[in-house]
mmCIF file of C-alpha atoms and ligand atoms in Angstrom:
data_model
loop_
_atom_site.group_PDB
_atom_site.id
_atom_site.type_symbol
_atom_site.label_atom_id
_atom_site.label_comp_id
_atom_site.label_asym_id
_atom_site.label_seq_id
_atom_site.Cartn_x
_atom_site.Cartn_y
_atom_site.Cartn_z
ATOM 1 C CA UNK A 931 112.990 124.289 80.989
ATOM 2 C CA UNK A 932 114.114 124.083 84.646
ATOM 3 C CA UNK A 933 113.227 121.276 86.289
ATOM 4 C CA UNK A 934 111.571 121.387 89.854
ATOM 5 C CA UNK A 935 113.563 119.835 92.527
ATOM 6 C CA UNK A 936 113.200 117.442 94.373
ATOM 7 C CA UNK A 937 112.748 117.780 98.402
ATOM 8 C CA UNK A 938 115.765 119.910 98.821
ATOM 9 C CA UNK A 939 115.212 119.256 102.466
ATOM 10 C CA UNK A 940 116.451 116.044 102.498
ATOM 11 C CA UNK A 941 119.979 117.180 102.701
ATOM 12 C CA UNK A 942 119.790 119.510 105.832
ATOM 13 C CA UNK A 943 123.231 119.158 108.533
ATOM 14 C CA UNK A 944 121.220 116.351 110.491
ATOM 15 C CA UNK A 945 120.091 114.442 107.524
ATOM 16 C CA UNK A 946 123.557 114.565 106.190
ATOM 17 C CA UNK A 947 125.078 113.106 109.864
ATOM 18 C CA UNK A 948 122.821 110.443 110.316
ATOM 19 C CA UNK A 949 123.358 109.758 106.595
ATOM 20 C CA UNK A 950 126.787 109.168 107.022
ATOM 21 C CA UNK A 951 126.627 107.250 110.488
ATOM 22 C CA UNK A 952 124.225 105.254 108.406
ATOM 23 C CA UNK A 953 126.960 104.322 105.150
ATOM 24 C CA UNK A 954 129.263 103.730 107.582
ATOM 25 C CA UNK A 955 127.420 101.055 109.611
ATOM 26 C CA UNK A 956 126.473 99.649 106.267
ATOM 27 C CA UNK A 957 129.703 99.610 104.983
ATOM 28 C CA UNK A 958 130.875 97.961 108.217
ATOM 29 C CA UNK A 959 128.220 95.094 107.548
ATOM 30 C CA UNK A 960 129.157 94.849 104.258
ATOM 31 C CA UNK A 961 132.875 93.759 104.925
ATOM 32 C CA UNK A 962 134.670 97.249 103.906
ATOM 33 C CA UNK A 963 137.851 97.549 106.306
ATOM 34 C CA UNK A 964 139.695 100.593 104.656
ATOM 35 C CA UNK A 965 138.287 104.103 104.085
ATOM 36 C CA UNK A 966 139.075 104.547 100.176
ATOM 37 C CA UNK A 967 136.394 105.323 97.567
ATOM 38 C CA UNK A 968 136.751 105.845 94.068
ATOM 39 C CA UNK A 969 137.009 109.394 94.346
ATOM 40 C CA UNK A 970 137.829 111.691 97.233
ATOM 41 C CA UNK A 971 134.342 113.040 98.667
ATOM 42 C CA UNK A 972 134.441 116.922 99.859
ATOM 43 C CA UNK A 973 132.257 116.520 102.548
ATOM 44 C CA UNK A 974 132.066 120.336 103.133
ATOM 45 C CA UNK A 975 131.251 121.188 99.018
ATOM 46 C CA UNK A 976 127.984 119.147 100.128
ATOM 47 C CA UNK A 977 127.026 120.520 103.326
ATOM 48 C CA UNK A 978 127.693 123.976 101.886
ATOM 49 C CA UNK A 979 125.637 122.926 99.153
ATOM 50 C CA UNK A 980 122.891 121.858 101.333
ATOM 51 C CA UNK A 981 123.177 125.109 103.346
ATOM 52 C CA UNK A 982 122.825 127.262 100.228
ATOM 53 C CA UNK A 983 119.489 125.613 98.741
ATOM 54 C CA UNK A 984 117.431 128.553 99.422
ATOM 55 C CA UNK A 985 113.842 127.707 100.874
ATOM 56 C CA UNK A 986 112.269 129.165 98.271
ATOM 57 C CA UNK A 987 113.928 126.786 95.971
ATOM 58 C CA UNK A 988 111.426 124.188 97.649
ATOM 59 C CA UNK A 989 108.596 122.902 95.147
ATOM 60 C CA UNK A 990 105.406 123.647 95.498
ATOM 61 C CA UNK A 991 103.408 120.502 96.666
ATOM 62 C CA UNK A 992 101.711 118.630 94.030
ATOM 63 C CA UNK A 993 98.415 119.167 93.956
ATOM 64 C CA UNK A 994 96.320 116.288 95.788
ATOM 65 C CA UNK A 995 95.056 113.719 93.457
ATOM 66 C CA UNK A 996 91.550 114.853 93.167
ATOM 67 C CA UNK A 997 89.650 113.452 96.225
ATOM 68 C CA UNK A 998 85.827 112.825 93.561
ATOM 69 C CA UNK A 999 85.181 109.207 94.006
ATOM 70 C CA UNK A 1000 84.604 107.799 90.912
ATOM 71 C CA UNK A 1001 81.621 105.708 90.243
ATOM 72 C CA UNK A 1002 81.848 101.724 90.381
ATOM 73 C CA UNK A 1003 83.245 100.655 86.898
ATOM 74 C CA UNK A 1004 81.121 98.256 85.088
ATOM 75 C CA UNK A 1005 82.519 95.701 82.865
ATOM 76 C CA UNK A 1006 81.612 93.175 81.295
ATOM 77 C CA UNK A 1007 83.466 89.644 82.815
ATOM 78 C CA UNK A 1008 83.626 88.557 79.162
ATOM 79 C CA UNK A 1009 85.862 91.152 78.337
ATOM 80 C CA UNK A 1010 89.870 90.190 78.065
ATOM 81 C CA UNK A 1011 91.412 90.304 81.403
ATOM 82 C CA UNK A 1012 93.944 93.017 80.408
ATOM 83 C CA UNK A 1013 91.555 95.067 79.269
ATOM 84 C CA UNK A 1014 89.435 95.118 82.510
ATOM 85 C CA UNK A 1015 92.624 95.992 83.918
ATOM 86 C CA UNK A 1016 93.385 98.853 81.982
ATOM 87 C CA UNK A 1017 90.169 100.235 82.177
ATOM 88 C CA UNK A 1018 89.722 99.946 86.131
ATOM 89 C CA UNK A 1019 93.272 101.322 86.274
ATOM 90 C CA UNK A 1020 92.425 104.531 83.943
ATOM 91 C CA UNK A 1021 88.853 104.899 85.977
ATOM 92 C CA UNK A 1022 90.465 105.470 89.608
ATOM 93 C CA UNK A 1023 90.642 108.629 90.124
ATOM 94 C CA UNK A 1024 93.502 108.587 93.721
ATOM 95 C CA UNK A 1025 95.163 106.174 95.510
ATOM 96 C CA UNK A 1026 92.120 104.783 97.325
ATOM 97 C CA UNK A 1027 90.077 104.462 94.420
ATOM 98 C CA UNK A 1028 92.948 102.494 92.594
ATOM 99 C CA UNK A 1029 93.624 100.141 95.880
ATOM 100 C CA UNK A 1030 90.249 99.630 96.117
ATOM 101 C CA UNK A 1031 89.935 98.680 92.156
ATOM 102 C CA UNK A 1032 92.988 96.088 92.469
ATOM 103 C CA UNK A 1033 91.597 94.712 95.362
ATOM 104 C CA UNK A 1034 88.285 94.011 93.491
ATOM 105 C CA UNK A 1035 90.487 92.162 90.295
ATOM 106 C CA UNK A 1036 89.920 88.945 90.369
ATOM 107 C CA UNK A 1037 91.117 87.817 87.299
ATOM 108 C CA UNK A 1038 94.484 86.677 88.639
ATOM 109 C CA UNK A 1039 94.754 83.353 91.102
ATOM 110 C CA UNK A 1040 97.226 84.883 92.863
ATOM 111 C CA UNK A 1041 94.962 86.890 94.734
ATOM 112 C CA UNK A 1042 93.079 83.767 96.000
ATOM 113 C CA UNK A 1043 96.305 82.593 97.270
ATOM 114 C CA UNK A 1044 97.631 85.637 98.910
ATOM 115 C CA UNK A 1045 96.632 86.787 102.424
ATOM 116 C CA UNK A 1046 96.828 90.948 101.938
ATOM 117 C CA UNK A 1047 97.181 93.166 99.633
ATOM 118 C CA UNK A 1048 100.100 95.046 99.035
ATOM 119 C CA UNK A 1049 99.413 98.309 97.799
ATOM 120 C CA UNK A 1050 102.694 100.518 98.763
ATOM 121 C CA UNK A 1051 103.286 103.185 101.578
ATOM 122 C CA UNK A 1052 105.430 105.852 101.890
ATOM 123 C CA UNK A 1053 105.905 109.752 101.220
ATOM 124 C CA UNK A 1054 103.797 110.602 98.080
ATOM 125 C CA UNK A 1055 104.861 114.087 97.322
ATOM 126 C CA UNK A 1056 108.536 113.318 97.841
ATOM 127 C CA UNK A 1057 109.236 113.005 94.356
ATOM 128 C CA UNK A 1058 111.047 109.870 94.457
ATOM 129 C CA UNK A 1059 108.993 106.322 93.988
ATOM 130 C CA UNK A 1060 110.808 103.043 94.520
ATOM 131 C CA UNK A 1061 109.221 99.951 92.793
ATOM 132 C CA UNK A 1062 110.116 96.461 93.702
ATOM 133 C CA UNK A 1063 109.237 93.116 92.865
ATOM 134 C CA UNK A 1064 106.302 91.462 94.862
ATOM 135 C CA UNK A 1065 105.639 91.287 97.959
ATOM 136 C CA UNK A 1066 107.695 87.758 100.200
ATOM 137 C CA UNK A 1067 105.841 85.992 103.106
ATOM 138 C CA UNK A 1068 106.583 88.761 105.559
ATOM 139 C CA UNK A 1069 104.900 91.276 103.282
ATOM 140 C CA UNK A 1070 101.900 89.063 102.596
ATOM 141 C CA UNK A 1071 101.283 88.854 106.160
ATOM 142 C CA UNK A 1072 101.839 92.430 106.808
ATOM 143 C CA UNK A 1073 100.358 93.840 103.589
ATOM 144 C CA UNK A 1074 103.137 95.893 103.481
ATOM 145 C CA UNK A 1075 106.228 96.368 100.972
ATOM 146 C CA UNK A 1076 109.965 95.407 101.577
ATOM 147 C CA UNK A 1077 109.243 94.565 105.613
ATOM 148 C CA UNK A 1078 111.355 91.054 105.677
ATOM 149 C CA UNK A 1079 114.717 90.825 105.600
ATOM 150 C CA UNK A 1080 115.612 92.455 101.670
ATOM 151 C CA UNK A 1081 113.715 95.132 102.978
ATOM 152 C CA UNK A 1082 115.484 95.552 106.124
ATOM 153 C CA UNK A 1083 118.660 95.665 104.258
ATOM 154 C CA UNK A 1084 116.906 97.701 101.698
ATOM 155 C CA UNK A 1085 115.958 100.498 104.417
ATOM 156 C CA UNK A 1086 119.312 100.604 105.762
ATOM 157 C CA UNK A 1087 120.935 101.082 102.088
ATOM 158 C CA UNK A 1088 118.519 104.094 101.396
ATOM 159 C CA UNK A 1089 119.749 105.296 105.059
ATOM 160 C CA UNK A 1090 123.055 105.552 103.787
ATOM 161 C CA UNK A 1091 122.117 107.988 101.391
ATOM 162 C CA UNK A 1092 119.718 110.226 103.880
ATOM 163 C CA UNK A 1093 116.194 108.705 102.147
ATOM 164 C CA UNK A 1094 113.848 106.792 104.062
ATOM 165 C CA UNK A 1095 110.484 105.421 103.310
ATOM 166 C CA UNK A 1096 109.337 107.939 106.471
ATOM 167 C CA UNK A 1097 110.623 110.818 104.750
ATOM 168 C CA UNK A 1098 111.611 110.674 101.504
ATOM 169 C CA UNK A 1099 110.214 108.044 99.218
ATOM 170 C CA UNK A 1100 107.210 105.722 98.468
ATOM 171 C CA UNK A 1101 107.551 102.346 97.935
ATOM 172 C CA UNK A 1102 105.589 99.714 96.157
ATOM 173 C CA UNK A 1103 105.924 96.480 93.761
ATOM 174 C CA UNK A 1104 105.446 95.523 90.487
ATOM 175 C CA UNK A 1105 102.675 92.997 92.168
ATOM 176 C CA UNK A 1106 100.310 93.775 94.245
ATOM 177 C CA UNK A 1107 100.077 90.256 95.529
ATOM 178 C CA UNK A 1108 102.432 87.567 96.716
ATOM 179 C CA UNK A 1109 103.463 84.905 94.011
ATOM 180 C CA UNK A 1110 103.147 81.508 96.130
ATOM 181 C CA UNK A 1111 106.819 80.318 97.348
ATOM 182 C CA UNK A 1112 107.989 83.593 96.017
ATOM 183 C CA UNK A 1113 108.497 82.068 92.779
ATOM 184 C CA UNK A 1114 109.645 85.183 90.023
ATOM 185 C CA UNK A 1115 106.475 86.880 88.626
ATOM 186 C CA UNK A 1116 105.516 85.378 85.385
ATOM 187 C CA UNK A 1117 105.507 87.905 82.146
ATOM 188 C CA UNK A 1118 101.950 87.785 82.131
ATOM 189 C CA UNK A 1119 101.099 88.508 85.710
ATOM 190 C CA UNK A 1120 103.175 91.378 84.802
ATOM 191 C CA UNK A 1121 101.322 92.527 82.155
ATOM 192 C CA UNK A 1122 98.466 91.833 83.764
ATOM 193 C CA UNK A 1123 98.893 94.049 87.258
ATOM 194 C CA UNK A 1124 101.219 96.750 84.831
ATOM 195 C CA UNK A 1125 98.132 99.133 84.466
ATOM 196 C CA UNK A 1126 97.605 99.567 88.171
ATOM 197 C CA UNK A 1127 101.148 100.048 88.603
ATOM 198 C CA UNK A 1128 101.422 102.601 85.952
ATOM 199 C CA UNK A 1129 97.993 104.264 87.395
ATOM 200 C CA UNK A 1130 99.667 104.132 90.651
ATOM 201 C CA UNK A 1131 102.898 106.133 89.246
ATOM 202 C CA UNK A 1132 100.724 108.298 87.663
ATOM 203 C CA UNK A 1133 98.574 109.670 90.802
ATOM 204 C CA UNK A 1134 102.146 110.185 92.448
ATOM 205 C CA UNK A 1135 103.744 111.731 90.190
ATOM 206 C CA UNK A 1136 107.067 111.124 90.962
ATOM 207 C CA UNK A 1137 110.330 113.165 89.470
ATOM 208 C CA UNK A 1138 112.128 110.051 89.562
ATOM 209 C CA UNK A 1139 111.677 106.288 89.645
ATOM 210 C CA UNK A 1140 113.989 104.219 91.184
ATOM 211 C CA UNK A 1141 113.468 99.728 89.644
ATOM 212 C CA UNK A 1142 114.511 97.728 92.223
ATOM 213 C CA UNK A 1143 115.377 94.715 90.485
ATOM 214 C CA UNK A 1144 115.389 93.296 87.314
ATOM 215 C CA UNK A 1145 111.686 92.214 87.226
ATOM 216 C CA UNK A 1146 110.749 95.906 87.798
ATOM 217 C CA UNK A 1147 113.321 97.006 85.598
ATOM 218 C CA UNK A 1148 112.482 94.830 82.759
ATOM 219 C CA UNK A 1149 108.740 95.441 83.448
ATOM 220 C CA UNK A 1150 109.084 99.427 82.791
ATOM 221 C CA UNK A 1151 111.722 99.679 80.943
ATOM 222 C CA UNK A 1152 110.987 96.121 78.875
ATOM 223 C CA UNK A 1153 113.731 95.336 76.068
ATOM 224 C CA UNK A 1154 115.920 92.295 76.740
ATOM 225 C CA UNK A 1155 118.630 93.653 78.699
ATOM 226 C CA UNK A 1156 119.232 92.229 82.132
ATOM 227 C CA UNK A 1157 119.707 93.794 85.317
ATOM 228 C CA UNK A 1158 123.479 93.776 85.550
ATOM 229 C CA UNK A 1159 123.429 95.554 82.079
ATOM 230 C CA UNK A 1160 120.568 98.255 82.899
ATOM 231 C CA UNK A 1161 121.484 99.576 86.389
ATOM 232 C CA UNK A 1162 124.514 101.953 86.822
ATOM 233 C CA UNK A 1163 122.601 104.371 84.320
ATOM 234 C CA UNK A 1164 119.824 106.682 84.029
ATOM 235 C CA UNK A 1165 116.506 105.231 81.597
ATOM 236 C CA UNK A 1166 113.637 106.736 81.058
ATOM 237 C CA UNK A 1167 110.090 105.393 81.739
ATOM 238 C CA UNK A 1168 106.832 106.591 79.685
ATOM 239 C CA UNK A 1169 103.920 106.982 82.022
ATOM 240 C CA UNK A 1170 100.872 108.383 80.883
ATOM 241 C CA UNK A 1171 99.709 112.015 81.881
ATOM 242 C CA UNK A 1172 103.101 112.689 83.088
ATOM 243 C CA UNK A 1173 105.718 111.805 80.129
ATOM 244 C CA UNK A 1174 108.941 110.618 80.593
ATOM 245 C CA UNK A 1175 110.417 109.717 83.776
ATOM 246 C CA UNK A 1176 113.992 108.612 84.719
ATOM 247 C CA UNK A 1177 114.331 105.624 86.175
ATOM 248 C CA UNK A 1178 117.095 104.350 87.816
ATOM 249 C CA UNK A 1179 117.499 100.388 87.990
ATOM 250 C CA UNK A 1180 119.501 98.497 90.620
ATOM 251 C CA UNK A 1181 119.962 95.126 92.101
ATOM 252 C CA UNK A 1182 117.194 93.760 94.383
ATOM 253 C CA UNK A 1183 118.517 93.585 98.024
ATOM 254 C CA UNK A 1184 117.194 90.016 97.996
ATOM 255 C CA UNK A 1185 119.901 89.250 95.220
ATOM 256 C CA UNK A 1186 122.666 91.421 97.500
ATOM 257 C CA UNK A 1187 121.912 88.953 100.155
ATOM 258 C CA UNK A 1188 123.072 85.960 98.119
ATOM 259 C CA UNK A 1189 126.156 87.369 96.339
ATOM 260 C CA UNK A 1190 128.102 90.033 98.212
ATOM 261 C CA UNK A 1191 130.429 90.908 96.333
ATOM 262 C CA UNK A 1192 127.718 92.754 93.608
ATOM 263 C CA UNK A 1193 127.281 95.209 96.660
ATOM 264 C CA UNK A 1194 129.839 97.323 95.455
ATOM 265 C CA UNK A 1195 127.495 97.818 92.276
ATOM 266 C CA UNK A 1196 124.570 98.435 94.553
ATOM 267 C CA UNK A 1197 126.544 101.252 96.470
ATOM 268 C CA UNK A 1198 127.962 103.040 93.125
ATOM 269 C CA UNK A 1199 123.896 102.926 92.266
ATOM 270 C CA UNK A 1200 122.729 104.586 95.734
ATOM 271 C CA UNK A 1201 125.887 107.085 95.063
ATOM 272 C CA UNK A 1202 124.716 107.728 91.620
ATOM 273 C CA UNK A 1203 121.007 108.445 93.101
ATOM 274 C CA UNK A 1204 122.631 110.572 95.544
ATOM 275 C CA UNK A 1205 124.499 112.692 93.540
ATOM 276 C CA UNK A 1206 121.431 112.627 91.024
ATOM 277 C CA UNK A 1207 119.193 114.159 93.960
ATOM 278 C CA UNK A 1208 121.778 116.478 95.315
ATOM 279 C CA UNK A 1209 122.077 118.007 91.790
ATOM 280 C CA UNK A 1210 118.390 118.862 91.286
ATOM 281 C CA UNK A 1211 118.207 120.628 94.859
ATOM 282 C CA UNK A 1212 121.371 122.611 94.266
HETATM 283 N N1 LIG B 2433 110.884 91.851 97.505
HETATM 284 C C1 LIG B 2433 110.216 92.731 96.735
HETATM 285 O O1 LIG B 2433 110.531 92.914 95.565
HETATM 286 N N2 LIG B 2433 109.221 93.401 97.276
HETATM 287 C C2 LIG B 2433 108.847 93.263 98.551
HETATM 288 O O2 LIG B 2433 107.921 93.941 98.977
HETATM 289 C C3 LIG B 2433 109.561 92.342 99.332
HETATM 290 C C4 LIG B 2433 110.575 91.637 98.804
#
């Protein structure tokens, strides 16, 4: 079966320039001081590319999640926390009814600690979902994802490919809330907030995940593997109602910041989801 593409709009002539201005200020940043890649790049196969994908190639949108609010859920407090979660989780019918549902949990401390909830933003008929961590101190203040400085350099990676959180992608965390001193999430707050996270993927309906980190990639994929072993390489993720989505995973921007020299591993990843993306819109 043919799959549908992703927004084949994303690589239009503009897209593609600012793209490029985009690598090349990142690569600038990142210490590169020749112009070699691993491969030549025909800069013109992909523009003509781009310039081919017919408009009617473009998806239809998904449809909306359905906008019925469902009724309270009752459950009983005696009932195993992961179990309330999984139930709330399934009961939400959209995005508001599932933000709302996490932000009534209150079986995890970490909620009494944070400030905001971070629920996730972005494009949600884009076709391409980002998950992260948990949300830092800038986040927590802002209740938004990847706003401090990983995010910063996260934005301006995704840039160098053409995708942006404006246009191309929605973004959230394995956590809704921020783990105090931005200590590593625990396996069982994990488990715990994994429901809602799956619910979440679920009312997007993305084509394609991208992990952002080995806590995300460990949570969805699971296994023992570490990060450095998993990204480079195409998994795929079980999510209920939908099947089986690929997932990409990759290093957290927050780890790029403390060792360089694994950016060159981050950049074969965003080349890898670029070529990835191009190939479904051809
Ligand atoms: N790191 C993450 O994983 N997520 C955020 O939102 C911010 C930093």
């Amino acid at each position: 079966m043919r799959e549908t593409p992703l927004r084949p709009d994303i690589w239009g002539m503009e897209q593609e320039k600012s793209a490029l201005a985009a690598a090349l200020g990142l690569q600038c940043d990142w210490g590169a001081d020749e112009a070699l890649m691993e491969s030549p790049a025909d800069r013109l196969a992909l523009r003509e590319a781009a310039a081919r994908a017919p408009e009617a190639a473009r998806p239809a949108p998904e449809p909306a999640p359905r906008p019925a609010r469902a009724a309270p859920v009752a459950l009983a407090p005696t009932l195993p926390a992961n179990t309330r979660a999984e139930a709330l989780a399934a009961a939400a019918p959209d995005l508001a009814a599932l933000k709302a549902a996490i932000a009534a949990f209150d079986a995890s401390p970490l909620k009494e600690i944070a400030t905001n909830l971070v629920f996730g933003e972005g494009i949600t008929d884009a076709g391409l979902m980002l998950i992260g961590e948990a949300p830092g101190a800038d986040e927590d203040r802002a209740g938004r994802p990847f706003v401090g400085a990983s995010g910063q350099l996260l934005d301006r990676m995704f840039a160098s490919v053409g995708l942006s959180r404006e246009s191309n992608f929605y973004i959230t965390n394995i956590l809704p809330w921020r783990p105090p001193g931005n200590r590593t999430p625990t396996d069982a707050e994990v488990a715990l907030f994994l429901p809602f996270l799956r619910r979440q993927v679920a009312l997007i309906r993305p084509k394609r995940l991208v992990l952002v980190g080995g806590v995300a990639a460990k949570g969805l994929i699971g296994g023992k593997e570490g990060i450095t072993r998993l990204r480079g390489r195409w998994h795929e993720v079980e999510i209920a109602g939908l099947g089986r989505i690929p997932a990409l995973p990759t290093l957290h921007p927050a780890y790029l910041l403390r060792s360089p020299a694994s950016k060159r591993d981050a950049w074969a990843d965003l080349l890898l989801l670029r070529r990835t993306l191009h190939q479904a819109s051809a």
